JSON list of C-alpha atoms and ligand atoms in Angstrom, two decimals:
[
{"chain": "A", "resi": 7, "resn": "UNK", "atom": "CA", "xyz": [-29.68, 16.61, -63.80]},
{"chain": "A", "resi": 8, "resn": "UNK", "atom": "CA", "xyz": [-33.25, 15.26, -64.22]},
{"chain": "A", "resi": 9, "resn": "UNK", "atom": "CA", "xyz": [-34.33, 12.93, -67.05]},
{"chain": "A", "resi": 10, "resn": "UNK", "atom": "CA", "xyz": [-36.00, 15.62, -69.16]},
{"chain": "A", "resi": 11, "resn": "UNK", "atom": "CA", "xyz": [-33.03, 17.88, -69.14]},
{"chain": "A", "resi": 12, "resn": "UNK", "atom": "CA", "xyz": [-30.06, 17.96, -71.54]},
{"chain": "A", "resi": 13, "resn": "UNK", "atom": "CA", "xyz": [-28.14, 20.69, -73.33]},
{"chain": "A", "resi": 14, "resn": "UNK", "atom": "CA", "xyz": [-30.72, 20.90, -76.17]},
{"chain": "A", "resi": 15, "resn": "UNK", "atom": "CA", "xyz": [-33.93, 21.02, -74.15]},
{"chain": "A", "resi": 16, "resn": "UNK", "atom": "CA", "xyz": [-34.66, 21.16, -70.51]},
{"chain": "A", "resi": 17, "resn": "UNK", "atom": "CA", "xyz": [-37.34, 21.62, -67.97]},
{"chain": "A", "resi": 18, "resn": "UNK", "atom": "CA", "xyz": [-35.42, 23.04, -65.14]},
{"chain": "A", "resi": 19, "resn": "UNK", "atom": "CA", "xyz": [-36.00, 26.60, -64.15]},
{"chain": "A", "resi": 20, "resn": "UNK", "atom": "CA", "xyz": [-32.62, 28.29, -64.34]},
{"chain": "A", "resi": 21, "resn": "UNK", "atom": "CA", "xyz": [-29.83, 25.88, -63.38]},
{"chain": "A", "resi": 22, "resn": "UNK", "atom": "CA", "xyz": [-28.50, 25.45, -66.93]},
{"chain": "A", "resi": 23, "resn": "UNK", "atom": "CA", "xyz": [-28.17, 29.19, -67.40]},
{"chain": "A", "resi": 24, "resn": "UNK", "atom": "CA", "xyz": [-26.23, 29.45, -64.19]},
{"chain": "A", "resi": 25, "resn": "UNK", "atom": "CA", "xyz": [-23.84, 26.67, -65.32]},
{"chain": "A", "resi": 26, "resn": "UNK", "atom": "CA", "xyz": [-23.36, 28.24, -68.77]},
{"chain": "A", "resi": 27, "resn": "UNK", "atom": "CA", "xyz": [-24.95, 25.34, -70.72]},
{"chain": "A", "resi": 28, "resn": "UNK", "atom": "CA", "xyz": [-27.48, 27.55, -72.50]},
{"chain": "A", "resi": 29, "resn": "UNK", "atom": "CA", "xyz": [-25.61, 30.80, -72.70]},
{"chain": "A", "resi": 30, "resn": "UNK", "atom": "CA", "xyz": [-21.85, 30.55, -73.20]},
{"chain": "A", "resi": 31, "resn": "UNK", "atom": "CA", "xyz": [-19.97, 33.34, -71.54]},
{"chain": "A", "resi": 32, "resn": "UNK", "atom": "CA", "xyz": [-16.46, 32.40, -72.76]},
{"chain": "A", "resi": 33, "resn": "UNK", "atom": "CA", "xyz": [-15.41, 32.51, -76.44]},
{"chain": "A", "resi": 34, "resn": "UNK", "atom": "CA", "xyz": [-14.34, 29.06, -77.71]},
{"chain": "A", "resi": 35, "resn": "UNK", "atom": "CA", "xyz": [-11.25, 30.25, -79.60]},
{"chain": "A", "resi": 36, "resn": "UNK", "atom": "CA", "xyz": [-7.80, 29.47, -78.18]},
{"chain": "A", "resi": 37, "resn": "UNK", "atom": "CA", "xyz": [-4.56, 31.30, -78.93]},
{"chain": "A", "resi": 38, "resn": "UNK", "atom": "CA", "xyz": [-2.13, 29.02, -80.79]},
{"chain": "A", "resi": 39, "resn": "UNK", "atom": "CA", "xyz": [1.19, 28.08, -79.13]},
{"chain": "A", "resi": 40, "resn": "UNK", "atom": "CA", "xyz": [4.07, 30.13, -80.51]},
{"chain": "A", "resi": 41, "resn": "UNK", "atom": "CA", "xyz": [7.54, 28.92, -81.52]},
{"chain": "A", "resi": 42, "resn": "UNK", "atom": "CA", "xyz": [10.89, 30.72, -81.79]},
{"chain": "A", "resi": 43, "resn": "UNK", "atom": "CA", "xyz": [12.99, 29.92, -84.84]},
{"chain": "A", "resi": 44, "resn": "UNK", "atom": "CA", "xyz": [16.66, 29.84, -83.84]},
{"chain": "A", "resi": 45, "resn": "UNK", "atom": "CA", "xyz": [19.76, 30.19, -86.01]},
{"chain": "A", "resi": 46, "resn": "UNK", "atom": "CA", "xyz": [22.91, 28.41, -84.83]},
{"chain": "A", "resi": 47, "resn": "UNK", "atom": "CA", "xyz": [26.46, 29.67, -85.29]},
{"chain": "A", "resi": 48, "resn": "UNK", "atom": "CA", "xyz": [29.15, 27.73, -87.14]},
{"chain": "A", "resi": 49, "resn": "UNK", "atom": "CA", "xyz": [32.67, 28.54, -88.33]},
{"chain": "A", "resi": 50, "resn": "UNK", "atom": "CA", "xyz": [32.12, 28.25, -92.09]},
{"chain": "A", "resi": 51, "resn": "UNK", "atom": "CA", "xyz": [28.88, 29.88, -93.26]},
{"chain": "A", "resi": 52, "resn": "UNK", "atom": "CA", "xyz": [29.71, 33.35, -94.66]},
{"chain": "A", "resi": 53, "resn": "UNK", "atom": "CA", "xyz": [28.22, 36.29, -92.73]},
{"chain": "A", "resi": 54, "resn": "UNK", "atom": "CA", "xyz": [26.71, 37.70, -95.95]},
{"chain": "A", "resi": 55, "resn": "UNK", "atom": "CA", "xyz": [24.86, 34.43, -96.57]},
{"chain": "A", "resi": 56, "resn": "UNK", "atom": "CA", "xyz": [23.29, 34.52, -93.07]},
{"chain": "A", "resi": 57, "resn": "UNK", "atom": "CA", "xyz": [22.22, 38.13, -93.64]},
{"chain": "A", "resi": 58, "resn": "UNK", "atom": "CA", "xyz": [20.69, 37.13, -97.00]},
{"chain": "A", "resi": 59, "resn": "UNK", "atom": "CA", "xyz": [18.76, 34.26, -95.31]},
{"chain": "A", "resi": 60, "resn": "UNK", "atom": "CA", "xyz": [17.39, 36.66, -92.68]},
{"chain": "A", "resi": 61, "resn": "UNK", "atom": "CA", "xyz": [16.31, 39.13, -95.40]},
{"chain": "A", "resi": 62, "resn": "UNK", "atom": "CA", "xyz": [14.74, 36.57, -97.74]},
{"chain": "A", "resi": 63, "resn": "UNK", "atom": "CA", "xyz": [13.15, 34.09, -95.31]},
{"chain": "A", "resi": 64, "resn": "UNK", "atom": "CA", "xyz": [12.48, 36.24, -92.25]},
{"chain": "A", "resi": 65, "resn": "UNK", "atom": "CA", "xyz": [11.72, 39.50, -94.12]},
{"chain": "A", "resi": 66, "resn": "UNK", "atom": "CA", "xyz": [14.30, 41.49, -92.16]},
{"chain": "A", "resi": 67, "resn": "UNK", "atom": "CA", "xyz": [15.80, 44.78, -93.30]},
{"chain": "A", "resi": 68, "resn": "UNK", "atom": "CA", "xyz": [19.57, 44.65, -93.85]},
{"chain": "A", "resi": 69, "resn": "UNK", "atom": "CA", "xyz": [20.35, 46.50, -90.61]},
{"chain": "A", "resi": 70, "resn": "UNK", "atom": "CA", "xyz": [18.31, 44.18, -88.36]},
{"chain": "A", "resi": 71, "resn": "UNK", "atom": "CA", "xyz": [19.48, 41.11, -90.29]},
{"chain": "A", "resi": 72, "resn": "UNK", "atom": "CA", "xyz": [23.09, 42.16, -89.65]},
{"chain": "A", "resi": 73, "resn": "UNK", "atom": "CA", "xyz": [22.40, 42.66, -85.91]},
{"chain": "A", "resi": 74, "resn": "UNK", "atom": "CA", "xyz": [20.81, 39.20, -85.61]},
{"chain": "A", "resi": 75, "resn": "UNK", "atom": "CA", "xyz": [23.66, 37.57, -87.55]},
{"chain": "A", "resi": 76, "resn": "UNK", "atom": "CA", "xyz": [26.29, 39.26, -85.31]},
{"chain": "A", "resi": 77, "resn": "UNK", "atom": "CA", "xyz": [24.34, 38.20, -82.19]},
{"chain": "A", "resi": 78, "resn": "UNK", "atom": "CA", "xyz": [24.41, 34.57, -83.37]},
{"chain": "A", "resi": 79, "resn": "UNK", "atom": "CA", "xyz": [28.09, 34.86, -84.35]},
{"chain": "A", "resi": 80, "resn": "UNK", "atom": "CA", "xyz": [28.99, 36.09, -80.82]},
{"chain": "A", "resi": 81, "resn": "UNK", "atom": "CA", "xyz": [26.54, 34.08, -78.67]},
{"chain": "A", "resi": 82, "resn": "UNK", "atom": "CA", "xyz": [26.20, 30.84, -80.62]},
{"chain": "A", "resi": 83, "resn": "UNK", "atom": "CA", "xyz": [22.44, 31.06, -81.07]},
{"chain": "A", "resi": 84, "resn": "UNK", "atom": "CA", "xyz": [19.76, 33.71, -81.69]},
{"chain": "A", "resi": 85, "resn": "UNK", "atom": "CA", "xyz": [16.06, 34.14, -82.39]},
{"chain": "A", "resi": 86, "resn": "UNK", "atom": "CA", "xyz": [15.14, 35.17, -85.93]},
{"chain": "A", "resi": 87, "resn": "UNK", "atom": "CA", "xyz": [11.36, 35.18, -85.42]},
{"chain": "A", "resi": 88, "resn": "UNK", "atom": "CA", "xyz": [8.35, 33.79, -83.54]},
{"chain": "A", "resi": 89, "resn": "UNK", "atom": "CA", "xyz": [5.57, 31.97, -85.40]},
{"chain": "A", "resi": 90, "resn": "UNK", "atom": "CA", "xyz": [2.83, 29.36, -85.13]},
{"chain": "A", "resi": 91, "resn": "UNK", "atom": "CA", "xyz": [4.11, 25.75, -85.36]},
{"chain": "A", "resi": 92, "resn": "UNK", "atom": "CA", "xyz": [3.46, 25.27, -89.10]},
{"chain": "A", "resi": 93, "resn": "UNK", "atom": "CA", "xyz": [5.00, 28.61, -90.10]},
{"chain": "A", "resi": 94, "resn": "UNK", "atom": "CA", "xyz": [8.06, 28.06, -87.85]},
{"chain": "A", "resi": 95, "resn": "UNK", "atom": "CA", "xyz": [8.51, 24.57, -89.33]},
{"chain": "A", "resi": 96, "resn": "UNK", "atom": "CA", "xyz": [8.26, 25.94, -92.86]},
{"chain": "A", "resi": 97, "resn": "UNK", "atom": "CA", "xyz": [10.83, 28.72, -92.16]},
{"chain": "A", "resi": 98, "resn": "UNK", "atom": "CA", "xyz": [13.26, 26.14, -90.70]},
{"chain": "A", "resi": 99, "resn": "UNK", "atom": "CA", "xyz": [12.87, 23.95, -93.78]},
{"chain": "A", "resi": 100, "resn": "UNK", "atom": "CA", "xyz": [13.49, 26.93, -96.08]},
{"chain": "A", "resi": 101, "resn": "UNK", "atom": "CA", "xyz": [16.70, 27.81, -94.20]},
{"chain": "A", "resi": 102, "resn": "UNK", "atom": "CA", "xyz": [17.96, 24.21, -94.37]},
{"chain": "A", "resi": 103, "resn": "UNK", "atom": "CA", "xyz": [17.05, 23.92, -98.08]},
{"chain": "A", "resi": 104, "resn": "UNK", "atom": "CA", "xyz": [18.90, 27.15, -98.91]},
{"chain": "A", "resi": 105, "resn": "UNK", "atom": "CA", "xyz": [21.94, 26.11, -96.80]},
{"chain": "A", "resi": 106, "resn": "UNK", "atom": "CA", "xyz": [22.08, 22.76, -98.59]},
{"chain": "A", "resi": 107, "resn": "UNK", "atom": "CA", "xyz": [21.69, 24.37, -102.03]},
{"chain": "A", "resi": 108, "resn": "UNK", "atom": "CA", "xyz": [24.65, 26.69, -101.38]},
{"chain": "A", "resi": 109, "resn": "UNK", "atom": "CA", "xyz": [26.60, 23.96, -99.53]},
{"chain": "A", "resi": 110, "resn": "UNK", "atom": "CA", "xyz": [26.82, 25.85, -96.23]},
{"chain": "A", "resi": 111, "resn": "UNK", "atom": "CA", "xyz": [26.52, 24.09, -92.85]},
{"chain": "A", "resi": 112, "resn": "UNK", "atom": "CA", "xyz": [24.11, 26.70, -91.42]},
{"chain": "A", "resi": 113, "resn": "UNK", "atom": "CA", "xyz": [21.68, 25.07, -88.97]},
{"chain": "A", "resi": 114, "resn": "UNK", "atom": "CA", "xyz": [18.28, 26.18, -87.80]},
{"chain": "A", "resi": 115, "resn": "UNK", "atom": "CA", "xyz": [15.92, 24.82, -85.14]},
{"chain": "A", "resi": 116, "resn": "UNK", "atom": "CA", "xyz": [12.72, 25.76, -83.30]},
{"chain": "A", "resi": 117, "resn": "UNK", "atom": "CA", "xyz": [11.63, 25.84, -79.66]},
{"chain": "A", "resi": 118, "resn": "UNK", "atom": "CA", "xyz": [8.27, 26.33, -77.96]},
{"chain": "A", "resi": 119, "resn": "UNK", "atom": "CA", "xyz": [8.01, 29.88, -76.73]},
{"chain": "B", "resi": 22, "resn": "TYC", "atom": "N1", "xyz": [30.48, 32.44, -87.61]},
{"chain": "B", "resi": 22, "resn": "TYC", "atom": "C1", "xyz": [30.30, 32.67, -89.05]},
{"chain": "B", "resi": 22, "resn": "TYC", "atom": "C2", "xyz": [31.58, 33.26, -89.61]},
{"chain": "B", "resi": 22, "resn": "TYC", "atom": "O1", "xyz": [32.45, 33.73, -88.86]},
{"chain": "B", "resi": 22, "resn": "TYC", "atom": "C3", "xyz": [29.12, 33.58, -89.34]},
{"chain": "B", "resi": 22, "resn": "TYC", "atom": "C4", "xyz": [27.80, 33.01, -88.91]},
{"chain": "B", "resi": 22, "resn": "TYC", "atom": "C5", "xyz": [26.87, 33.80, -88.23]},
{"chain": "B", "resi": 22, "resn": "TYC", "atom": "C6", "xyz": [27.46, 31.69, -89.21]},
{"chain": "B", "resi": 22, "resn": "TYC", "atom": "C7", "xyz": [25.64, 33.31, -87.87]},
{"chain": "B", "resi": 22, "resn": "TYC", "atom": "C8", "xyz": [26.23, 31.17, -88.83]},
{"chain": "B", "resi": 22, "resn": "TYC", "atom": "O2", "xyz": [24.09, 31.49, -87.79]},
{"chain": "B", "resi": 22, "resn": "TYC", "atom": "C9", "xyz": [25.31, 31.98, -88.16]},
{"chain": "B", "resi": 22, "resn": "TYC", "atom": "N2", "xyz": [31.69, 33.27, -90.92]}
]
């Protein structure tokens, strides 16, 4: 690039347009990474409590909440939702707070999608 040319002013004929310095062609927004929130099975947390957690924290209807709970009960782990990092983190904290409050060992974690 010559001395009189930068991204704010330039003397060259059309090179900066061709390289996209003067006229951006791509939007600058990026999609956020998404995270699955996972519920883990255990032998002690009551099924009804897990269903209640899925209804209250993950806004599931009773039927879907029951299906997710039974999936976790049978398979050991299951996805209850997919969110941006901060929302996933907040949902996990809510599950752990509620489990602690009711003295259940229910565990929750998150993974990058
Ligand atoms: N396995 C538990 C029981 O038999 C039920 C349960 C389901 C616990 C899902 C945790 O994430 C869980 N009472």
